[in-house]
């Protein structure tokens, strides 16, 4: 009975989509997966805890922190407060934060390194710990090293060990130093605080010196300018002789009087002319008018000259006075700056010097806890990846949903170490769980078509090593247990592995039968422990596909159908050679083996497609080589009672 399907079978695009590994996840399922993997999670958590303890107590070095407190203060000297050219440090938060950056600046840190000679300290100079340290160059100072990179590493390490911060709502800020040595931490904090205060004083003193220098230069220039202006005033005064504001006023009065007299003469002359005075009188009046006019002209010229000179003199005097005031002011400031230059003090003071450092790190308990959590997290990721990131199939439901084909059986790994032990195991353990699984497969297969049960059964797989031959032998033995005449044919004549399952296997087999050298009854080797006849493969130079496609093989199958109740054919992998598709034309049922958690979805899909292209329908699938222990750990134990332990008492010992 041959079962045929066209290309309209279940392996179209929909089936390909089903073979995709997409899977919905839910939190409950994830929780169950993690709970099943709790042993792994706890074990890796303990490993992480142990590693954290080893690091905390054996490898890592403890750290100690010491803190010095500084407080901002306003200048108390009234002279400095009133007259100092250098502005005191503001208590504004932004200014204080600026000071924090100054504390950790390269200049101050370099001074700290030089003062404490930290280039020779292995804590800050890793080169010394590795035995490749450098020695400072005495001629160029303690920090002049042959290795510039090592010098920079020391500076960076010391900077990283220094921290500074402002205490909230106060004018107090702290300088902290971290070191592996308690005393060194306090020494570093106090030394850096002292360097910071010294830097403040030096900065102010430098600014004061700059101010004194500028004032000295400016006072000298003003002194020369004042002398020149005073000389100009003196020269102008000498040239003007008796000219003064009072003299100018007298000259103006005389000019006014002369103009009045001239006006009077002009009126008298006009009246005399009307009265008809003598010529002598008129001439006298004209002479007087001429004399007054000349006098007025002279007086006007004198008044104008004296006024211009006086204006120029007053301008020179004002300029000289302004220069004198500026000179005296800057001279006074110069004297004050010179006197205050040596009185500069820092705008901050040490409120509390750093004492011996206190234990800061490592937080051993925290490190151990984090290490344990990291181990548990890694274990959780591993457990989840093992659960979800797999390309194979772990349950019959997954396989059925992906392929649209029924799963006829789930066969555990048979507990034998060698292929020659399989037949004795099947005979000696008829009630073992794995034998019962094969029996369930036999039942499902025979009931796949109740009206006309299959007589010729082909076992196939996509790739080698998926338990195909093992299942063929086990199925033949199980069918023989029903009292049927069973023939097991080795269709994989290229590899011929069936001889490893059968003791005392004959040299000749199917090739000799097909060649007519032997009859089927003579070529079939009866195996008493198996309860069935076996037709083994032979070495041949002819293509195996051609042999199974021959008319003689078709006749052999007709002869076998007449001589036996059940025929089981073990075929080669369908994705490796075409033999399985050729043999499938003579089969009534095709069972396709899928190795548990091994055969990929792509391989299963392509294997089924190969049978579809040959117009041969796969009857059902078998999930083979199932590992019950791992299946239970993955949470699939309830899919089959054998794997969940519910079959205890029903199955014999293996």
XYZ file of C-alpha atoms in Angstrom:
654
model
C 0.000 0.000 0.000
C 1.616 3.200 -1.166
C 0.460 6.529 0.163
C 0.955 9.480 -2.192
C 0.474 13.213 -1.871
C 0.993 15.958 -4.438
C 2.782 19.220 -3.898
C -0.291 20.654 -2.195
C 0.795 19.015 1.048
C 1.533 20.816 4.358
C 5.050 21.962 3.460
C 4.260 25.298 1.788
C 5.031 28.784 3.080
C 2.828 28.299 6.121
C 4.844 25.290 7.185
C 8.060 27.201 6.665
C 6.729 29.930 8.940
C 5.848 27.328 11.532
C 9.417 26.055 11.436
C 10.684 29.499 12.521
C 12.000 29.447 16.091
C 9.752 32.287 17.278
C 8.197 31.621 20.642
C 6.146 33.695 23.056
C 7.632 34.080 26.495
C 5.770 34.742 29.726
C 7.041 35.579 33.180
C 5.542 32.491 34.757
C 7.330 30.253 32.276
C 10.587 32.115 32.825
C 10.147 31.723 36.585
C 9.636 28.004 36.206
C 12.714 27.707 34.032
C 14.811 29.553 36.615
C 13.409 27.409 39.423
C 14.305 24.225 37.563
C 17.813 25.567 37.065
C 18.157 26.590 40.702
C 20.950 24.119 41.331
C 23.081 25.695 38.588
C 22.164 29.200 39.738
C 23.022 28.454 43.369
C 26.258 26.725 42.378
C 27.483 29.637 40.239
C 26.305 32.051 42.927
C 28.489 30.260 45.468
C 31.387 30.307 43.015
C 30.910 34.059 42.612
C 30.746 34.456 46.391
C 33.966 32.482 46.776
C 35.738 34.529 44.105
C 34.529 37.735 45.751
C 35.880 36.543 49.099
C 39.223 35.611 47.558
C 39.463 39.017 45.916
C 38.360 40.936 49.011
C 40.507 39.133 51.557
C 43.437 37.946 49.475
C 44.016 40.126 46.422
C 42.534 43.578 46.880
C 44.303 46.062 49.106
C 42.293 48.009 51.693
C 41.905 51.766 51.269
C 41.952 54.407 53.986
C 40.672 57.964 53.695
C 41.769 61.025 55.669
C 40.036 64.419 55.466
C 41.198 67.942 56.252
C 38.588 70.692 56.702
C 39.163 74.273 55.534
C 36.915 77.292 56.110
C 36.710 80.507 54.129
C 37.312 83.673 56.127
C 37.120 87.381 55.330
C 40.188 89.620 56.009
C 40.167 91.065 59.551
C 42.822 93.738 59.101
C 40.917 97.021 58.525
C 43.774 98.407 56.455
C 43.759 95.389 54.159
C 39.996 95.309 54.092
C 39.842 98.949 53.027
C 42.856 99.422 50.858
C 43.989 96.060 49.469
C 44.074 95.908 45.690
C 43.559 92.114 45.767
C 39.920 91.094 46.155
C 39.192 88.565 48.865
C 37.810 85.163 47.855
C 34.030 85.220 47.520
C 31.929 82.712 49.430
C 29.682 82.263 46.393
C 29.115 78.609 45.593
C 30.484 78.900 42.061
C 33.676 80.494 43.381
C 34.043 77.787 46.007
C 33.586 75.093 43.376
C 36.302 76.798 41.367
C 38.597 76.504 44.381
C 37.849 72.770 44.507
C 39.172 72.408 40.970
C 42.245 74.421 41.927
C 42.910 72.009 44.791
C 43.005 69.060 42.352
C 44.900 70.974 39.671
C 48.034 69.512 38.158
C 50.171 72.274 39.660
C 49.213 71.574 43.272
C 49.217 67.796 42.756
C 52.669 68.024 41.198
C 53.810 69.970 44.262
C 52.344 67.242 46.477
C 54.152 64.532 44.504
C 57.424 66.426 44.813
C 57.004 67.198 48.510
C 56.149 63.615 49.510
C 58.335 62.006 46.807
C 55.434 59.869 45.613
C 57.317 58.842 42.465
C 59.127 56.357 44.687
C 55.867 55.038 46.118
C 54.760 51.767 44.525
C 51.125 52.553 45.353
C 51.092 55.425 42.866
C 53.842 54.211 40.544
C 52.738 50.835 39.112
C 56.084 50.461 37.363
C 57.709 49.865 40.754
C 55.321 46.991 41.486
C 56.255 45.319 38.214
C 59.956 45.776 38.819
C 60.328 48.288 35.989
C 60.336 51.477 38.016
C 62.272 54.645 37.174
C 64.564 56.727 39.318
C 64.192 60.499 39.564
C 66.849 62.672 38.014
C 68.452 64.539 40.879
C 69.817 67.276 38.634
C 66.381 68.276 37.413
C 64.336 67.873 40.571
C 62.582 64.937 42.206
C 59.922 64.610 39.502
C 62.214 64.739 36.484
C 62.005 61.071 35.427
C 63.481 59.316 32.457
C 60.082 57.832 31.710
C 57.632 60.648 30.963
C 54.717 58.246 30.668
C 55.410 56.897 34.148
C 55.551 60.477 35.441
C 52.120 61.168 33.967
C 50.726 57.943 35.436
C 51.920 58.951 38.891
C 50.250 62.359 38.562
C 46.975 60.785 37.378
C 46.997 58.202 40.159
C 47.591 60.855 42.813
C 44.858 63.045 41.309
C 42.469 60.098 41.451
C 43.341 59.612 45.121
C 42.429 63.257 45.918
C 38.889 64.558 46.275
C 37.436 67.872 47.458
C 33.885 68.999 48.093
C 31.910 71.831 49.677
C 29.789 71.058 52.705
C 26.236 72.089 51.998
C 25.055 75.482 53.291
C 28.455 76.275 54.813
C 31.692 77.982 53.864
C 33.567 74.817 54.791
C 35.112 72.490 52.238
C 37.000 69.264 52.727
C 40.148 67.824 51.171
C 40.270 64.027 51.259
C 43.104 61.686 50.333
C 42.830 57.922 49.867
C 45.748 55.566 50.348
C 46.615 52.040 51.323
C 48.383 53.454 54.384
C 46.469 55.264 57.164
C 49.259 57.691 57.986
C 50.084 58.397 54.357
C 46.459 59.357 53.691
C 46.522 61.928 56.506
C 49.928 63.197 55.393
C 48.704 63.693 51.827
C 45.534 65.539 52.908
C 47.401 67.901 55.258
C 50.225 68.530 52.782
C 47.770 69.376 50.011
C 45.850 71.742 52.325
C 49.089 73.510 53.207
C 50.082 73.752 49.550
C 46.672 75.215 48.725
C 46.945 77.932 51.407
C 50.516 78.680 50.373
C 49.390 78.959 46.763
C 46.721 81.494 47.805
C 49.311 83.647 49.611
C 51.791 83.413 46.749
C 49.086 84.339 44.258
C 48.127 87.419 46.292
C 51.760 88.410 46.865
C 52.473 88.093 43.159
C 49.441 90.243 42.385
C 50.589 92.833 44.962
C 54.038 92.932 43.427
C 52.522 93.483 40.002
C 50.423 96.332 41.413
C 53.451 97.972 43.054
C 55.413 97.713 39.825
C 52.615 99.303 37.826
C 52.059 102.081 40.402
C 55.795 102.847 40.541
C 55.964 103.225 36.780
C 52.831 105.366 36.694
C 53.937 107.638 39.573
C 57.273 108.284 37.841
C 55.507 109.316 34.653
C 53.101 111.594 36.553
C 55.958 113.180 38.466
C 57.686 114.190 35.266
C 54.421 115.405 33.768
C 53.638 117.519 36.877
C 57.067 119.170 36.810
C 56.619 120.069 33.152
C 53.201 121.597 33.767
C 54.417 123.635 36.751
C 57.293 124.981 34.672
C 54.817 126.029 31.975
C 52.697 127.890 34.576
C 55.779 129.686 35.944
C 56.935 130.701 32.477
C 53.494 132.011 31.608
C 53.285 133.979 34.842
C 56.698 135.575 34.228
C 55.702 136.601 30.719
C 52.451 138.184 31.868
C 54.272 140.255 34.545
C 51.609 142.176 36.553
C 48.672 140.818 34.662
C 45.991 139.648 36.968
C 42.269 139.506 37.230
C 42.223 142.857 39.138
C 44.472 144.583 36.588
C 42.251 143.346 33.796
C 39.224 144.777 35.608
C 40.942 148.253 35.957
C 41.793 148.213 32.257
C 38.190 147.403 31.423
C 37.042 150.299 33.635
C 39.422 152.752 31.936
C 38.188 151.523 28.530
C 34.633 152.105 29.590
C 35.416 155.580 30.857
C 37.200 156.495 27.647
C 34.237 155.368 25.605
C 31.907 157.465 27.791
C 34.071 160.563 27.377
C 34.167 160.015 23.613
C 30.402 159.851 23.523
C 30.212 163.101 25.526
C 32.564 164.948 23.146
C 30.554 163.690 20.193
C 27.366 165.138 21.688
C 29.049 168.488 22.538
C 30.439 168.771 19.003
C 27.015 168.215 17.552
C 25.484 170.911 19.777
C 28.222 173.493 19.012
C 27.699 172.921 15.342
C 24.023 173.714 15.751
C 24.839 176.827 17.775
C 27.362 177.903 15.205
C 30.473 177.863 17.376
C 33.743 179.113 16.017
C 36.076 176.991 14.022
C 38.643 177.072 16.766
C 36.304 175.421 19.208
C 35.330 172.765 16.714
C 38.952 171.995 15.945
C 39.734 171.565 19.600
C 36.881 169.164 19.996
C 38.019 167.108 16.991
C 41.498 166.869 18.452
C 40.090 165.616 21.763
C 37.911 163.022 19.946
C 40.877 161.746 17.984
C 42.953 161.446 21.136
C 40.173 159.520 22.914
C 39.685 157.186 19.961
C 43.383 156.312 19.918
C 43.288 155.719 23.640
C 40.234 153.460 23.295
C 41.949 151.394 20.584
C 45.032 150.975 22.739
C 42.953 150.024 25.756
C 40.908 147.470 23.748
C 44.088 145.855 22.438
C 45.588 145.703 25.923
C 42.420 144.229 27.447
C 42.177 141.532 24.731
C 45.826 140.501 25.138
C 45.656 140.401 28.914
C 42.407 138.340 28.758
C 43.905 135.697 26.470
C 47.010 135.385 28.592
C 44.972 135.072 31.724
C 42.776 132.352 30.184
C 45.840 130.363 29.104
C 47.390 130.749 32.524
C 44.278 129.522 34.250
C 44.128 126.462 31.900
C 47.755 125.630 32.668
C 47.118 125.980 36.375
C 44.090 123.651 36.212
C 46.028 120.993 34.300
C 48.895 121.236 36.726
C 46.491 120.902 39.647
C 44.805 117.816 38.140
C 48.179 116.185 37.520
C 49.242 117.023 41.070
C 46.092 115.405 42.561
C 46.509 112.219 40.472
C 50.189 112.048 41.303
C 49.592 112.452 45.030
C 46.768 109.829 44.933
C 48.846 107.191 43.129
C 51.842 107.998 45.295
C 49.716 107.360 48.355
C 48.455 104.063 46.862
C 52.012 103.080 46.025
C 53.093 103.616 49.615
C 50.086 101.619 50.878
C 50.667 98.745 48.422
C 54.359 98.619 49.299
C 53.495 98.484 52.986
C 50.770 95.811 52.542
C 52.736 93.598 50.151
C 54.281 91.616 52.982
C 51.017 91.349 54.954
C 49.108 89.099 52.502
C 47.335 86.095 53.978
C 45.169 83.279 52.646
C 41.410 83.660 52.402
C 40.966 80.253 54.021
C 42.329 78.560 57.069
C 42.588 75.001 58.269
C 39.594 74.263 60.437
C 40.554 70.688 61.194
C 43.737 68.901 60.165
C 43.441 65.367 58.848
C 44.005 62.633 61.381
C 44.929 58.999 60.753
C 42.888 57.644 57.838
C 39.788 55.567 58.455
C 38.876 52.393 56.583
C 37.134 53.362 53.385
C 37.184 50.365 51.069
C 36.935 47.674 50.097
C 33.382 47.023 51.162
C 34.091 43.336 51.435
C 30.549 42.307 52.194
C 29.207 44.337 49.283
C 31.825 42.927 46.910
C 31.001 39.381 47.958
C 27.293 40.062 47.566
C 27.753 41.591 44.129
C 30.008 38.722 43.079
C 27.418 36.217 44.191
C 24.667 38.111 42.361
C 26.843 38.313 39.256
C 27.375 34.555 39.368
C 23.670 33.931 39.830
C 22.865 36.347 37.023
C 25.289 34.599 34.671
C 23.815 31.251 35.676
C 20.316 32.578 35.047
C 21.317 33.759 31.591
C 22.874 30.362 30.914
C 19.754 28.511 32.084
C 17.458 30.736 30.020
C 19.660 30.456 26.950
C 19.675 26.678 27.262
C 15.902 26.794 27.509
C 15.044 29.209 24.727
C 18.052 29.535 22.426
C 17.982 26.111 20.804
C 17.520 25.189 17.181
C 16.078 21.724 17.772
C 12.866 20.269 19.196
C 12.252 19.245 22.812
C 8.574 18.303 22.844
C 6.142 16.544 20.569
C 3.953 19.668 20.640
C 6.775 21.814 19.256
C 7.451 19.278 16.518
C 3.795 18.908 15.553
C 3.166 22.668 15.527
C 6.235 23.273 13.382
C 5.629 20.551 10.798
C 1.906 19.900 10.849
C 2.680 16.179 11.111
C 1.704 13.903 14.033
C 4.382 12.640 16.388
C 3.962 8.885 16.640
C 6.383 8.364 19.489
C 9.029 9.734 21.813
C 11.914 7.311 22.283
C 14.463 7.838 25.069
C 18.144 7.125 24.624
C 18.619 3.380 24.895
C 21.078 2.689 27.732
C 23.642 0.656 25.792
C 27.261 1.579 25.179
C 27.777 -0.479 22.025
C 25.500 -1.248 19.068
C 26.031 -4.984 19.568
C 24.337 -4.676 22.981
C 21.046 -3.359 21.572
C 19.396 -6.645 20.549
C 20.269 -8.433 23.839
C 18.980 -5.424 25.793
C 15.640 -5.458 23.951
C 15.289 -9.189 24.562
C 16.311 -9.064 28.240
C 14.272 -5.956 29.234
C 10.851 -6.319 27.637
C 9.208 -4.030 30.223
C 11.848 -1.293 30.255
C 10.612 2.262 29.717
C 12.446 2.598 26.410
C 10.959 -0.692 25.132
C 7.505 0.510 26.170
C 8.155 3.723 24.206
C 8.962 1.619 21.126
C 5.818 -0.394 21.773
C 3.817 2.849 21.866
C 5.406 3.812 18.550
C 4.410 0.437 17.085
C 0.833 0.909 18.282
C 0.580 4.441 16.886
C 2.042 3.284 13.580
C -0.314 0.340 13.152
C -3.283 2.504 14.088
C -2.328 5.260 11.653
C -4.524 3.421 9.119
C -6.930 1.070 10.877
C -8.593 -0.159 7.704
C -5.335 -1.095 6.011
C -2.365 -1.144 8.435
C 1.005 -0.552 6.795
C 3.056 -3.600 5.851
C 6.252 -1.924 4.586
C 7.650 0.677 7.011
C 10.541 2.984 6.086
C 12.599 4.627 8.830
C 14.175 7.860 7.636
C 15.969 10.906 9.007
C 17.423 14.169 7.785
C 21.017 13.626 8.935
C 23.172 10.750 10.215
C 23.345 9.971 13.916
C 19.674 10.583 14.719
C 18.849 7.030 15.902
C 17.244 5.881 12.674
C 18.913 2.426 12.495
C 18.493 1.844 16.227
C 14.781 2.563 15.994
C 14.463 0.294 12.933
C 16.022 -2.626 14.858
C 13.895 -1.934 17.951
C 10.717 -1.628 15.859
C 11.454 -4.908 14.046
C 12.005 -6.696 17.361
C 8.786 -5.238 18.763
C 6.735 -6.222 15.710
C 8.156 -9.745 15.907
C 6.907 -9.872 19.487
C 3.365 -9.820 18.096
C 4.038 -13.184 16.475
C 4.425 -11.692 13.027
C 6.947 -12.664 10.411
C 9.215 -9.627 10.182
C 11.975 -8.769 7.685
C 14.475 -5.999 8.432
C 16.135 -4.692 5.245
C 19.300 -2.614 5.379
C 18.617 0.138 2.865
C 21.725 2.103 3.877
C 24.110 -0.117 1.889
C 26.657 2.682 1.646
C 27.543 2.609 5.352
C 26.250 -0.875 6.310
C 26.009 -0.222 10.060
C 23.362 -2.912 10.612
C 26.075 -5.572 10.783
C 27.175 -3.996 14.086
C 23.791 -4.834 15.617
C 23.619 -8.463 14.375
C 25.914 -11.205 15.574
C 27.367 -13.683 13.065
C 26.197 -11.592 10.109
C 26.625 -13.338 6.724
C 28.877 -11.876 4.067
C 26.210 -11.758 1.365
C 22.882 -10.001 1.434
C 20.618 -7.759 -0.587
C 23.006 -7.158 -3.497
C 23.410 -10.915 -4.038
C 19.635 -11.395 -3.876
C 19.061 -8.622 -6.406
C 21.760 -10.092 -8.644
C 19.985 -13.468 -8.546
C 22.874 -15.249 -6.796
C 20.682 -15.929 -3.751
C 17.009 -16.308 -3.131
C 15.291 -14.092 -0.609
C 14.936 -16.983 1.798
C 18.649 -17.801 1.515
C 19.809 -14.156 1.697
C 17.677 -13.274 4.746
C 19.578 -14.049 7.963
C 17.418 -15.035 10.909
C 18.424 -13.496 14.248
C 16.847 -15.499 17.099
C 17.364 -12.759 19.719
C 15.617 -10.322 17.381
C 12.889 -12.740 16.379
C 13.126 -11.467 12.800
C 15.016 -11.985 9.555
C 17.608 -9.443 8.446
C 18.609 -8.722 4.844
C 21.970 -6.986 5.165
C 23.734 -4.696 2.735
C 26.826 -5.552 0.697
C 29.732 -3.749 -0.852
C 28.988 -2.895 -4.462
C 30.408 -0.714 -7.191
C 26.930 0.096 -8.477
C 25.166 3.249 -7.319
C 22.857 2.504 -4.410
C 20.171 4.808 -5.816
C 20.267 2.878 -9.099
C 19.970 -0.430 -7.264
C 16.833 0.664 -5.375
C 15.356 2.241 -8.513
C 15.768 -1.006 -10.458
C 12.917 -3.282 -11.486
C 14.561 -6.171 -9.645
C 14.191 -4.314 -6.323
C 10.523 -3.740 -7.082
C 10.144 -7.486 -7.658
C 12.041 -8.177 -4.455
C 9.614 -5.997 -2.501
C 6.649 -7.896 -4.010
C 8.263 -11.178 -3.010
C 8.954 -9.874 0.512
C 5.341 -8.691 0.892
C 4.194 -12.195 0.087
C 6.673 -13.897 2.418
C 6.465 -11.586 5.474
C 3.791 -9.912 7.519
C 5.866 -6.766 8.262
C 8.869 -5.304 6.480
C 11.045 -2.598 8.080
C 13.530 -0.791 5.826
C 16.384 1.251 7.299
C 17.183 4.026 4.795
C 20.103 6.490 4.543
C 19.682 10.172 5.600
C 17.469 11.958 3.097
C 19.588 15.145 3.054
C 22.790 13.216 2.341
C 21.882 10.844 -0.521
C 18.726 10.306 -2.622
C 18.356 6.596 -1.680
C 15.589 7.185 0.906
C 13.350 8.963 -1.596
C 13.802 6.111 -4.109
C 13.027 3.405 -1.528
C 10.044 5.411 -0.178
C 8.086 4.598 -3.360
C 7.735 1.013 -2.104
C 6.786 1.886 1.492
C 3.324 1.961 3.007
C 4.418 4.193 5.895
C 7.341 6.534 6.402
C 8.426 7.435 9.914
C 10.829 10.385 10.108
C 13.309 10.414 12.990
C 14.074 13.758 14.668
C 16.857 13.697 17.259
C 15.778 15.399 20.488
C 17.251 18.913 20.854
C 19.671 18.178 17.997
C 18.054 18.099 14.556
C 17.498 21.714 13.545
C 14.229 23.119 12.305
C 15.783 23.856 8.944
C 16.986 20.262 8.576
C 13.566 18.859 9.479
C 11.820 21.202 7.056
C 14.205 20.396 4.218
C 13.991 16.631 4.899
C 10.205 16.684 4.741
C 10.357 18.780 1.590
C 12.603 16.174 -0.067
C 9.954 13.471 0.487
C 7.261 15.831 -0.738
C 9.227 16.455 -3.948
C 9.354 12.654 -4.444
C 5.541 12.573 -4.049
C 5.885 10.480 -0.890
C 3.960 11.303 2.248
C 5.604 11.060 5.663
C 3.215 9.179 7.952
C 4.515 10.625 11.171
C 7.510 11.811 13.154
C 9.441 10.196 15.981
C 11.267 12.272 18.578
C 14.282 10.049 19.177
C 17.216 10.010 21.575
C 15.230 11.849 24.242
C 17.169 12.470 27.453
C 14.613 12.139 30.274
C 16.743 13.877 32.881
C 17.411 16.929 30.735
C 13.841 16.956 29.485
C 12.601 17.177 33.061
C 15.104 19.965 33.824
C 13.784 21.918 30.864
C 10.256 21.571 32.260
C 8.937 19.095 29.707
C 8.559 16.143 32.058
C 4.790 16.469 32.101
C 4.731 15.893 28.309
C 5.324 12.166 28.882
C 4.879 10.219 32.120
C 8.058 8.267 31.431
C 10.090 11.459 31.795
C 8.244 12.832 34.812
C 8.631 9.708 36.917
C 4.868 9.026 36.924
C 5.530 5.685 35.216
C 7.342 4.270 38.243
C 5.792 0.918 39.019
C 4.540 0.479 35.470
C 7.873 -0.008 33.720
C 10.577 -2.489 34.503
C 14.124 -1.569 35.439
C 16.509 -0.751 32.649
